[in-house]
Coordinates of C-alpha atoms and ligand atoms in Angstrom, one line a residue:
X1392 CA 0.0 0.0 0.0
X1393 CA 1.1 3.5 -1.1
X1394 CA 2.1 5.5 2.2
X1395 CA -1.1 7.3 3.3
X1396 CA -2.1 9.7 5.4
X1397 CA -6.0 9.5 6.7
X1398 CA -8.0 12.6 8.2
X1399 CA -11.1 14.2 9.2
X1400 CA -12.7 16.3 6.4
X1401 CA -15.3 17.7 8.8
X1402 CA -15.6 18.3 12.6
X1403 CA -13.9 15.1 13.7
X1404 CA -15.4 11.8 14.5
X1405 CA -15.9 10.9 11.3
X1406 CA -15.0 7.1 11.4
X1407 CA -11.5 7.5 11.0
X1408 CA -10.8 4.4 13.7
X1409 CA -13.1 2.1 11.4
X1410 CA -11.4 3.8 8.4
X1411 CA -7.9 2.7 9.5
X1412 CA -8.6 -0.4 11.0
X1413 CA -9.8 -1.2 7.2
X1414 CA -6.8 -0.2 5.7
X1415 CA -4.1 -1.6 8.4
X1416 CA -4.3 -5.1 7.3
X1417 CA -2.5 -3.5 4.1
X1418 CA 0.1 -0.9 5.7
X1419 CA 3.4 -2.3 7.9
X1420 CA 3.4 0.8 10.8
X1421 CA 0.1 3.2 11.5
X1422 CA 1.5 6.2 13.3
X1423 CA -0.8 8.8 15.0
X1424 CA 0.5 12.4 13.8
X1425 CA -1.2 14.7 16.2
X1426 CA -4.0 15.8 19.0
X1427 CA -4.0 13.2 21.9
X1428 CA -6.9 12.5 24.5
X1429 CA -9.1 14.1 23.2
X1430 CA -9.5 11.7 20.1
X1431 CA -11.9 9.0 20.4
X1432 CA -11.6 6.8 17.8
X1433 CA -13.9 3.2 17.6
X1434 CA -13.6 0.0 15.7
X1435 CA -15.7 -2.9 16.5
X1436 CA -14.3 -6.3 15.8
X1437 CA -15.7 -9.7 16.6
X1438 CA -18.6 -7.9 18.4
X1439 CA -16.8 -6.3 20.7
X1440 CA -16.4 -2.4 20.6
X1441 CA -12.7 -0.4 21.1
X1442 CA -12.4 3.4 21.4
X1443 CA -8.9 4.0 20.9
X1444 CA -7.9 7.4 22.7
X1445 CA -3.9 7.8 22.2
X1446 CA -2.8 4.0 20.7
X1447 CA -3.5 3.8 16.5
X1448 CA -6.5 2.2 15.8
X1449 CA -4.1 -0.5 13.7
X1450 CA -3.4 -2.1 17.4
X1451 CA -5.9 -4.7 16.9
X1452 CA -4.0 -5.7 14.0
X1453 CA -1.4 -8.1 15.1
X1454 CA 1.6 -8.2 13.8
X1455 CA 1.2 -4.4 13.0
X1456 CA 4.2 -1.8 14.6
X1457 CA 1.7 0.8 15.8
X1458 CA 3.7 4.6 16.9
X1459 CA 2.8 7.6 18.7
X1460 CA 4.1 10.7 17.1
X1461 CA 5.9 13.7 18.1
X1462 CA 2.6 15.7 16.9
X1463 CA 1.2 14.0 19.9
X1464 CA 0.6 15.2 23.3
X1465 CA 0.5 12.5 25.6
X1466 CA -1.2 11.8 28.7
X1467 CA 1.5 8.8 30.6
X1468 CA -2.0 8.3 32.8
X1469 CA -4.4 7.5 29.8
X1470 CA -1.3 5.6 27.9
X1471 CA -0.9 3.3 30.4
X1472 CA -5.0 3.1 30.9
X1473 CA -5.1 2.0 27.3
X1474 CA -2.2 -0.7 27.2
X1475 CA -4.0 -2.0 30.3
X1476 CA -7.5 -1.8 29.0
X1477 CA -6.4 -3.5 25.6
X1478 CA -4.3 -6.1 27.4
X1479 CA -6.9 -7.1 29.4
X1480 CA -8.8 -8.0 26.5
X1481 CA -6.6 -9.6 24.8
X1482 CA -4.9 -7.5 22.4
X1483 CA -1.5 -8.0 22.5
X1484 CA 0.9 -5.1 23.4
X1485 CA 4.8 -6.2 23.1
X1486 CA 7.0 -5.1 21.0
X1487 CA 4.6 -3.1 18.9
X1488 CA 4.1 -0.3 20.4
X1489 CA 6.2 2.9 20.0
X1490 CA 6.1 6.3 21.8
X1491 CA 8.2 9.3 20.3
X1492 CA 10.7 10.4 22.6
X1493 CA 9.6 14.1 21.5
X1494 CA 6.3 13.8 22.2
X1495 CA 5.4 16.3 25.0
X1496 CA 3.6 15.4 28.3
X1497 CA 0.5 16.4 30.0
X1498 CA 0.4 17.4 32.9
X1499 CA -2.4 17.5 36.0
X1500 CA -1.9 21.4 35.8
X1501 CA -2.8 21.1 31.9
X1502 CA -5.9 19.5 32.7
X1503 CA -6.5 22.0 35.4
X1504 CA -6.4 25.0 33.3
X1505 CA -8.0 23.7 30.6
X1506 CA -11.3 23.5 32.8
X1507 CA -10.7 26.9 34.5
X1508 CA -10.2 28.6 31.2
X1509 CA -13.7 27.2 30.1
X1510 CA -15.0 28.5 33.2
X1511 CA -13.8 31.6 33.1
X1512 CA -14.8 32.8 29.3
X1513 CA -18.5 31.6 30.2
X1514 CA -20.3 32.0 27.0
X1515 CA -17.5 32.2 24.7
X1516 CA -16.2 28.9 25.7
X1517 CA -15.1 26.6 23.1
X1518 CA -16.5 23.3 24.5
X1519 CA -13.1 21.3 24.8
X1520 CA -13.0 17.8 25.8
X1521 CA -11.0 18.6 29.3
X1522 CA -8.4 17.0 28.9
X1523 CA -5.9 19.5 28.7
X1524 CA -4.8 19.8 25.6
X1525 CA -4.9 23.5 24.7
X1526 CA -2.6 24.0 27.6
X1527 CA 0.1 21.1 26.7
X1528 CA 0.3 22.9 23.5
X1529 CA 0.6 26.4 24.7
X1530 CA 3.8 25.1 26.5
X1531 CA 4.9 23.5 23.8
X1532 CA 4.9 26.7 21.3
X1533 CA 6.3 28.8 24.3
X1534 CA 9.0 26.3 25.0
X1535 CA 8.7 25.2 28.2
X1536 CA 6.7 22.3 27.4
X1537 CA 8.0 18.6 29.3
X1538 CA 8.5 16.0 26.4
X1539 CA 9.0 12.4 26.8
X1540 CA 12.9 12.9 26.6
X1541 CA 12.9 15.0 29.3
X1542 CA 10.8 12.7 31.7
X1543 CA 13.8 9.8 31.1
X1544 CA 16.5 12.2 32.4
X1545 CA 15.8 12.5 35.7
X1546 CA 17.7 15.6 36.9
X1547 CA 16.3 17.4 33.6
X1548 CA 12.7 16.6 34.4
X1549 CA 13.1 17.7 37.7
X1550 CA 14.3 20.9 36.5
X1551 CA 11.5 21.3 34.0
X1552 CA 8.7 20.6 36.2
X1553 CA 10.2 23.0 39.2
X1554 CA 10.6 25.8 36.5
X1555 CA 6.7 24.7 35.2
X1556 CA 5.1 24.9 38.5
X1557 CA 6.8 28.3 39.7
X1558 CA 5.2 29.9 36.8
X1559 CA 1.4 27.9 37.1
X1560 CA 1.2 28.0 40.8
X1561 CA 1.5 31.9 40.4
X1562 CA -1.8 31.5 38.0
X1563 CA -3.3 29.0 39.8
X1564 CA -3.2 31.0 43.0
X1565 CA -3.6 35.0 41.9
X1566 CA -5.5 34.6 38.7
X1567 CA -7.9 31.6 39.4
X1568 CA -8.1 31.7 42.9
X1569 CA -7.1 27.7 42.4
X1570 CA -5.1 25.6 44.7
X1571 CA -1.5 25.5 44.1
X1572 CA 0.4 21.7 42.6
X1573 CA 2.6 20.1 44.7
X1574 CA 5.7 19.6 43.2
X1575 CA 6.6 16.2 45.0
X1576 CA 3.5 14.2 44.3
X1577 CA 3.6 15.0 40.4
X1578 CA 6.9 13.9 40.4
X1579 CA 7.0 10.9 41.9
X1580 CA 3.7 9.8 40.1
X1581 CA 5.3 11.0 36.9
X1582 CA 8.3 9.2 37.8
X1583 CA 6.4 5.8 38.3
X1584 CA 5.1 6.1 34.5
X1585 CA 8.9 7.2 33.2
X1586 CA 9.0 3.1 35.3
X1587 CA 6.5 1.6 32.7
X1588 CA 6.6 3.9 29.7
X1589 CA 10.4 4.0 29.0
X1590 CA 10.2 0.7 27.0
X1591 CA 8.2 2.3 24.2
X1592 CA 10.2 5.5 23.3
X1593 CA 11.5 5.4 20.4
X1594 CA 13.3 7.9 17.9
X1595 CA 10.7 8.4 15.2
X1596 CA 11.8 9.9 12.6
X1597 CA 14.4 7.5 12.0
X1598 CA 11.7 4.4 12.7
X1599 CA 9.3 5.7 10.1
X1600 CA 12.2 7.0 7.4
X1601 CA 14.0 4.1 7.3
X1602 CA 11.1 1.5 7.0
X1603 CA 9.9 3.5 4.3
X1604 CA 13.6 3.1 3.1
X1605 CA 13.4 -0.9 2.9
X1606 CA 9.8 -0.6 0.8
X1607 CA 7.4 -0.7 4.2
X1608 CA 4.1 1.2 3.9
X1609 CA 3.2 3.7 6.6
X1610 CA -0.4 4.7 7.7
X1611 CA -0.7 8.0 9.0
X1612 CA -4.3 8.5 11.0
X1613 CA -5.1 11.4 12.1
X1614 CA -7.3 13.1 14.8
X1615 CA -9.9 15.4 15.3
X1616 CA -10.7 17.1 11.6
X1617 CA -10.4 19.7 8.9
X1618 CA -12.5 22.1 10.6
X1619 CA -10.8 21.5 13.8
X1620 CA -7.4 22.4 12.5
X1621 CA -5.3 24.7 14.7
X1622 CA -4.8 27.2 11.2
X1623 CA -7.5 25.6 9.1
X1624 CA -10.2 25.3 10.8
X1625 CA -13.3 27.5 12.3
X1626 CA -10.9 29.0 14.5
X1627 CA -11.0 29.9 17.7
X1628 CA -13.5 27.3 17.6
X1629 CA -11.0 24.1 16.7
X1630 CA -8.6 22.2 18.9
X1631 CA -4.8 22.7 19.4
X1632 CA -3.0 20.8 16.3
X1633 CA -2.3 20.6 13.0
X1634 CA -5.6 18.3 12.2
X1635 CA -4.7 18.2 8.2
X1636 CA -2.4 16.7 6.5
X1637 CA 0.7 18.6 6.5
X1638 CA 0.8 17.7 10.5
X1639 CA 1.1 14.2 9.4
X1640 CA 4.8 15.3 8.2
X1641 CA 5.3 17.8 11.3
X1642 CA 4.3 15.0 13.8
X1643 CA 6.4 12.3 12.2
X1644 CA 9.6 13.5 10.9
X1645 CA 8.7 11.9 7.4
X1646 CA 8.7 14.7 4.6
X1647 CA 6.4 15.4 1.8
X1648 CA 8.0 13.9 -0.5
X1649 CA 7.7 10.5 1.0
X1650 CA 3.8 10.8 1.1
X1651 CA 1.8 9.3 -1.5
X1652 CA -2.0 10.0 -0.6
X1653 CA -4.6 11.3 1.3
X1654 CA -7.7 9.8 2.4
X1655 CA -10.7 12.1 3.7
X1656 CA -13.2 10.7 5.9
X1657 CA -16.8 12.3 6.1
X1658 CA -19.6 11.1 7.5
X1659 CA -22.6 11.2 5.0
X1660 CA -23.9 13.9 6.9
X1661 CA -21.9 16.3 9.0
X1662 CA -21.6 16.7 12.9
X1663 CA -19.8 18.4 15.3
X1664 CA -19.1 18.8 19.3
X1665 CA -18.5 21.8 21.5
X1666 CA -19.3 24.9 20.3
X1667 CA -18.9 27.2 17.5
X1668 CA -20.6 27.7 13.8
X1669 CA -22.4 25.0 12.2
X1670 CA -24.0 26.5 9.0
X1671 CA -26.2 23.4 8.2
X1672 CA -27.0 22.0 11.6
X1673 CA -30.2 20.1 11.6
X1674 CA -33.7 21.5 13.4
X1675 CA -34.4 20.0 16.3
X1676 CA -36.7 16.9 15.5
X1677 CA -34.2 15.8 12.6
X1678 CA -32.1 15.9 15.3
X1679 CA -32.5 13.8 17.9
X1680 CA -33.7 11.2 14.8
X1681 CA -30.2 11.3 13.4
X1682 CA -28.5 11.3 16.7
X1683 CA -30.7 8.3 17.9
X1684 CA -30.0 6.5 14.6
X1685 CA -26.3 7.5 14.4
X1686 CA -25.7 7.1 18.1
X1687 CA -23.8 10.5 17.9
X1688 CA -22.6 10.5 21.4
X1689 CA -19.1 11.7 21.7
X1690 CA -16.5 8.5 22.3
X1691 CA -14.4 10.7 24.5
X1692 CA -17.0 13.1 27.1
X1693 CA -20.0 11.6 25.9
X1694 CA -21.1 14.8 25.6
X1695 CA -24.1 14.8 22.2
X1696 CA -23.1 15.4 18.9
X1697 CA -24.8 17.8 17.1
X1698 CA -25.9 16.8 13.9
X1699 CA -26.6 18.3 10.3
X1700 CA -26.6 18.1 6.7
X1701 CA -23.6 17.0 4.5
X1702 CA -22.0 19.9 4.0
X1703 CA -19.9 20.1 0.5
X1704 CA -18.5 23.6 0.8
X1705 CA -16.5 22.4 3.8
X1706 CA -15.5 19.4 2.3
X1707 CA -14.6 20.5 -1.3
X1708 CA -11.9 23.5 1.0
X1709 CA -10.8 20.2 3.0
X1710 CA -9.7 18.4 -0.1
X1711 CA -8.1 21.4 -1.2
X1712 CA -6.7 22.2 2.1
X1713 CA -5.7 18.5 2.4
X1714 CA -4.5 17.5 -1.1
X1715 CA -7.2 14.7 -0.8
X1716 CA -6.8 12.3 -3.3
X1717 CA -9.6 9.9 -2.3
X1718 CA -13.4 9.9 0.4
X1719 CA -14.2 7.3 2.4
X1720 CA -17.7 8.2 3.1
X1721 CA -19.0 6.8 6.7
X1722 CA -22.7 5.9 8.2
X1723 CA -24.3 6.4 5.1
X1724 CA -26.9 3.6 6.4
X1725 CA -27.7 6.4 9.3
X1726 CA -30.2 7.9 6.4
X1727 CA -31.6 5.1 5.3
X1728 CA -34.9 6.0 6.8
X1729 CA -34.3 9.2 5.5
X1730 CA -37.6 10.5 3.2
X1731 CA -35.7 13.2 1.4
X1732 CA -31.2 13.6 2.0
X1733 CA -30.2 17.5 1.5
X1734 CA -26.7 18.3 0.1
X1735 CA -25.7 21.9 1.0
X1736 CA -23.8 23.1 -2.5
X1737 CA -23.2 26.7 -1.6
X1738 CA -23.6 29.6 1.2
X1739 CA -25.0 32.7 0.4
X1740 CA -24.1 35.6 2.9
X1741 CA -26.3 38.7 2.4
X1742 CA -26.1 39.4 -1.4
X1743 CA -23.2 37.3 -1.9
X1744 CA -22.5 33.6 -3.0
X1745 CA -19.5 32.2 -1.1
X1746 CA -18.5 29.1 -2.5
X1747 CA -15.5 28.9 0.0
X1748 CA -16.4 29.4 4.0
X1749 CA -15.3 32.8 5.2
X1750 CA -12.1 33.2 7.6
X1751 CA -13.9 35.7 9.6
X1752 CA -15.4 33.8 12.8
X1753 CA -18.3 36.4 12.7
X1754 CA -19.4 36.1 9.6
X1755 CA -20.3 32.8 10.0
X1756 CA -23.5 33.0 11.9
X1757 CA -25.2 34.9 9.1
X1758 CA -24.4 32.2 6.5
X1759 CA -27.4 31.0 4.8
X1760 CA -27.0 27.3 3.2
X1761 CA -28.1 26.6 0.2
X1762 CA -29.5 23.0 -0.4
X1763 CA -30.8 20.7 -2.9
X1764 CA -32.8 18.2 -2.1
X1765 CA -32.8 14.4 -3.3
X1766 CA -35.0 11.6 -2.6
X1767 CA -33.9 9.2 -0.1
X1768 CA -33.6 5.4 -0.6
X1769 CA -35.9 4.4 2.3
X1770 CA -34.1 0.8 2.5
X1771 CA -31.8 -1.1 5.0
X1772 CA -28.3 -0.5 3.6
X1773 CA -26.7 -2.0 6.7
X1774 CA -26.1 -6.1 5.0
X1775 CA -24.8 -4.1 1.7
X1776 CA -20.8 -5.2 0.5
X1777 CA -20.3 -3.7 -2.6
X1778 CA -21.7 -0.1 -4.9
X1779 CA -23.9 -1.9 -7.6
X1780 CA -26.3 -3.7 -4.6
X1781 CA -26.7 -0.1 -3.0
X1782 CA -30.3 1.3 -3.4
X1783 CA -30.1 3.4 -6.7
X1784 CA -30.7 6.4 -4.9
X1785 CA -28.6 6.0 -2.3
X1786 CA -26.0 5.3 -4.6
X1787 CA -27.2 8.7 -7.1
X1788 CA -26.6 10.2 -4.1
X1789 CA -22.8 9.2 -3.8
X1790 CA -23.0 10.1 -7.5
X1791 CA -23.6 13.4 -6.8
X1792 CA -21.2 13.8 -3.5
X1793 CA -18.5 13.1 -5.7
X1794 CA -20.0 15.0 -8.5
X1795 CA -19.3 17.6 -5.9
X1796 CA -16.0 17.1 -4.4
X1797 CA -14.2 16.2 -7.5
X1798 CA -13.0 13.3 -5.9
X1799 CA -13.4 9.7 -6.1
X1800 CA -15.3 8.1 -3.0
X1801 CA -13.1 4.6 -2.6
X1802 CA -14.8 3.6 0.6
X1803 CA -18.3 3.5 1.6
X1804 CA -19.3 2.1 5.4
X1805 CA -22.8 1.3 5.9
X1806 CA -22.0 0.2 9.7
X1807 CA -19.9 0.3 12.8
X1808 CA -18.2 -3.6 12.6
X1809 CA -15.2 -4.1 10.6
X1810 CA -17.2 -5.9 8.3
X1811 CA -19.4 -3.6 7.2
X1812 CA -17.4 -1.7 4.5
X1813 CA -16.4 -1.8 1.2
X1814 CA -13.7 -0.8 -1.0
X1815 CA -15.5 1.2 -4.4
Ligands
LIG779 P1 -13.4 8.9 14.7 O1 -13.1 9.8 15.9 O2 -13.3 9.6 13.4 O3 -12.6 7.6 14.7 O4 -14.9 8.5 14.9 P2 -15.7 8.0 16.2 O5 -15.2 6.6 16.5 O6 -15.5 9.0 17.3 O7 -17.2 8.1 15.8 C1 -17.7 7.3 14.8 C2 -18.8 6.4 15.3 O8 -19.6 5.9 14.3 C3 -18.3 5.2 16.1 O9 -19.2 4.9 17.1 C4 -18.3 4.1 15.1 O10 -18.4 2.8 15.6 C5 -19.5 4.5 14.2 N1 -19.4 4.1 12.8 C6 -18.3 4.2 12.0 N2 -18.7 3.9 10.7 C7 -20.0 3.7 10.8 C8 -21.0 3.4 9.8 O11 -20.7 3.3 8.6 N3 -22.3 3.2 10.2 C9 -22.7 3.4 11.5 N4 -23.9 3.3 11.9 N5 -21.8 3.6 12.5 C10 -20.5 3.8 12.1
LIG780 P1 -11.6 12.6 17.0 O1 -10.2 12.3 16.8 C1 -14.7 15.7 17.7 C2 -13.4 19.3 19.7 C3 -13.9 19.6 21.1 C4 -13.9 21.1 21.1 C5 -12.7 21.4 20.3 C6 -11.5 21.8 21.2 O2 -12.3 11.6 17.8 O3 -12.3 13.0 15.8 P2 -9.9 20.3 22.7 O4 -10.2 19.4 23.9 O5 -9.2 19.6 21.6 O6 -9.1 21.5 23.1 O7 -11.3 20.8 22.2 O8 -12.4 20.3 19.5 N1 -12.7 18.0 19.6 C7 -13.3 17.0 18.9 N2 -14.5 16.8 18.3 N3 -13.8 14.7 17.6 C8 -12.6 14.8 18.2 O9 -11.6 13.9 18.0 C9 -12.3 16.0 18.9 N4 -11.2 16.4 19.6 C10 -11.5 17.7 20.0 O10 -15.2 19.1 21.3 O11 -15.0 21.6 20.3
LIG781 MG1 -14.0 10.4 17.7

């Protein structure tokens, strides 16, 4: 298999777990390029349902070197949660696993002020997931972030984290009126993971380059979407990273050159959690239908998705933005009962026709979709494996997505277990 990089061409949670547990059985490493705990990412094998929150959803593939990128930022407690959690149901983890040894750490006080800064901005809160990734990656671009590295050399983490919680305490205490972190009992709980994580660190870049060297394919998945993208996306309402491709080569240490494609997972409709614009989110009784039917609950908080029309205006400025070269189209069977499926084509602001979304955050609450309308297919597409047995509207309607996008759909999904998928 070519080397290829996989991400979100929406909001996130697109199905790029499913999408990559597909396409491991092909590739020789999967490496996750960016974002870290906040992902949520399911496959669901032999009946029985994964979410994979830091690991590569190519674990469950045995056999399969599965690495954590520098992109990363990595939470030692939820790591080692995960091996655990996997182990214990039977998924081997030994020898397969790799953690890059630039990767930088969370921290308690990330978490912390990740939940204080949400409180604090009341309504123009962005909705993150908690788990203190905004934070980790404020210290990163200020450079004082704590990176794996660092946590193996013990009098240079001490160092690090002294320096750290001088500087936090002082926020902790005047700003938030927040209890201080004690620096002993981070450290010795940090220094019990260094115990148990130190047999996965690995150098990366030289992993990954020299594999692809001796003729190994890689699998880059990423996390979170498009949209979601740290420069990309509906900013401020996105997360931390670099969600599009380009991170995949700024998390890894493999250069562009070495890259042969890009898949882009959307769902067959759109949705999106936490907060900001949403131009073709769905009225309330579609809604809760599509939620019910998709089970849009977030895999990470839980928290509901909301839930709208597929929105090809986004997507068409994610394969641009991306350099997507194929779809794979997800939980298209979610509108089989569906009378009528609505493609949003354009926007129209005031007396304007945008055909590409605004940059300015304001502007996008006066965006006015506009649809068209197709009939649905009204039929179980759930048992289907392959395009011609598709309903022929459902499949006029994949016509027409690609018709769009301008780019071939090569995957369709018609349900959560590995088995239901099919190559196009
Ligand atoms: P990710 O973050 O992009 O990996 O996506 P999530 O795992 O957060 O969310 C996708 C959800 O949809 C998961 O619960 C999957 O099991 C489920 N899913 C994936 N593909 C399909 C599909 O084709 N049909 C249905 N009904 N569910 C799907
Ligand atoms: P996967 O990989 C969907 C959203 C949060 C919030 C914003 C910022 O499963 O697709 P953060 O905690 O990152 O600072 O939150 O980004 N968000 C996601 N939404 N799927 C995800 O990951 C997400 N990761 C973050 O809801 O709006
Ligand atoms: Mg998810």
């Amino acid at each position: 298999m070519p080397n290829t990089v996989v991400v979100g061409a929406q909001w996130g949670d697109e199905g790029k777990g499913k999408v990559i547990d597909m396409l491991s059985e092909r590739a020789d490493i999967i490496v996750r390029f960016q974002g870290g705990n906040n992902a949520g990412h399911t496959v669901v094998v032999g009946g029985q349902e994964f979410v994979m929150h830091l690991i590569p959803s190519g674990i469950l593939h045995p056999g399969k070197l599965c690495i954590i990128g520098n992109g990363v930022v990595v939470d030692p407690k939820v790591l080692l949660e995960e091996i655990d959690s996997l182990k214990k149901r039977g998924v081997e983890i030994d020898g397969n696993l790799g953690l890059s040894d630039s990767a930088h750490l969370i921290f308690p006080y990330h978490r912390a002020l990740d939940k204080l800064r949400e409180a604090i901005v009341g309504p123009g809160k962005i909705g993150t997931t908690g788990r203190g990734i905004g934070p980790c990656y404020t210290d990163k671009a200020a450079r004082v972030g704590i990176r794996v590295a660092d946590l193996l050399e013990d009098e240079v983490f001490r160092r690090k984290l002294q320096m750290n919680l001088e500087e936090k305490n002082e926020l902790f205490v005047k700003l938030y009126q927040a209890p201080p972190f004690e620096f002993e009992s981070i450290y010795r709980e940090y220094c019990d993971y260094r115990e148990r994580i130190a047999k996965y660190v690995i150098q990366v870049p030289i992993v990954l380059n020299r594999a692809i060297t001796q003729g190994k394919s890689i699998l880059f998945e990423g996390a979170q979407g498009t949209w979601l993208d740290i420069d990309h996306g509906t900013y401020p309402y996105v997360t931390s990273s670099s969600a599009t491709a380009g991170g995949a080569c700024v998390g890894t240490g493999v250069g562009p050159t070495r890259i042969d494609q890009v898949i882009g997972v959307v769902k067959a409709y759109t949705t999106r959690v936490g907060e900001g614009p949403f131009p073709t989110e769905f009225p309330p009784p579609l809604m809760e239908q599509i939620r019910s039917k998709g089970k849009e609950f977030g895999a990470t908080t839980g928290r509901p998705r909301r839930c709208g029309w597929f929105d090809a205006v986004l997507v068409r400025h994610s394969i641009l933005l991306n350099g997507i070269t194929e779809i794979a189209v997800t939980k298209l069977d979610v509108l089989d009962d569906s009378p009528r499926v609505k493609i949003c084509t354009g926007y129209r602001l005031g007396e304007k026709f945008l055909e590409v979304p605004p940059a300015v955050i304001d502007r996008w609450s006066q965006i006015e979709p506009v649809y068209e309308e197709h009939p649905g297919w009204l039929m179980d597409t759930s048992q289907v494996s392959c395009f011609e047995d598709l309903p022929p509207a459902a499949r006029r309607y994949l016509k027409r997505l690609e018709e769009l996008l301008r780019v071939k759909i090569s995957i369709v999904s018609v349900g959560s277990k590995r088995e239901q998928a099919f190559h196009v």
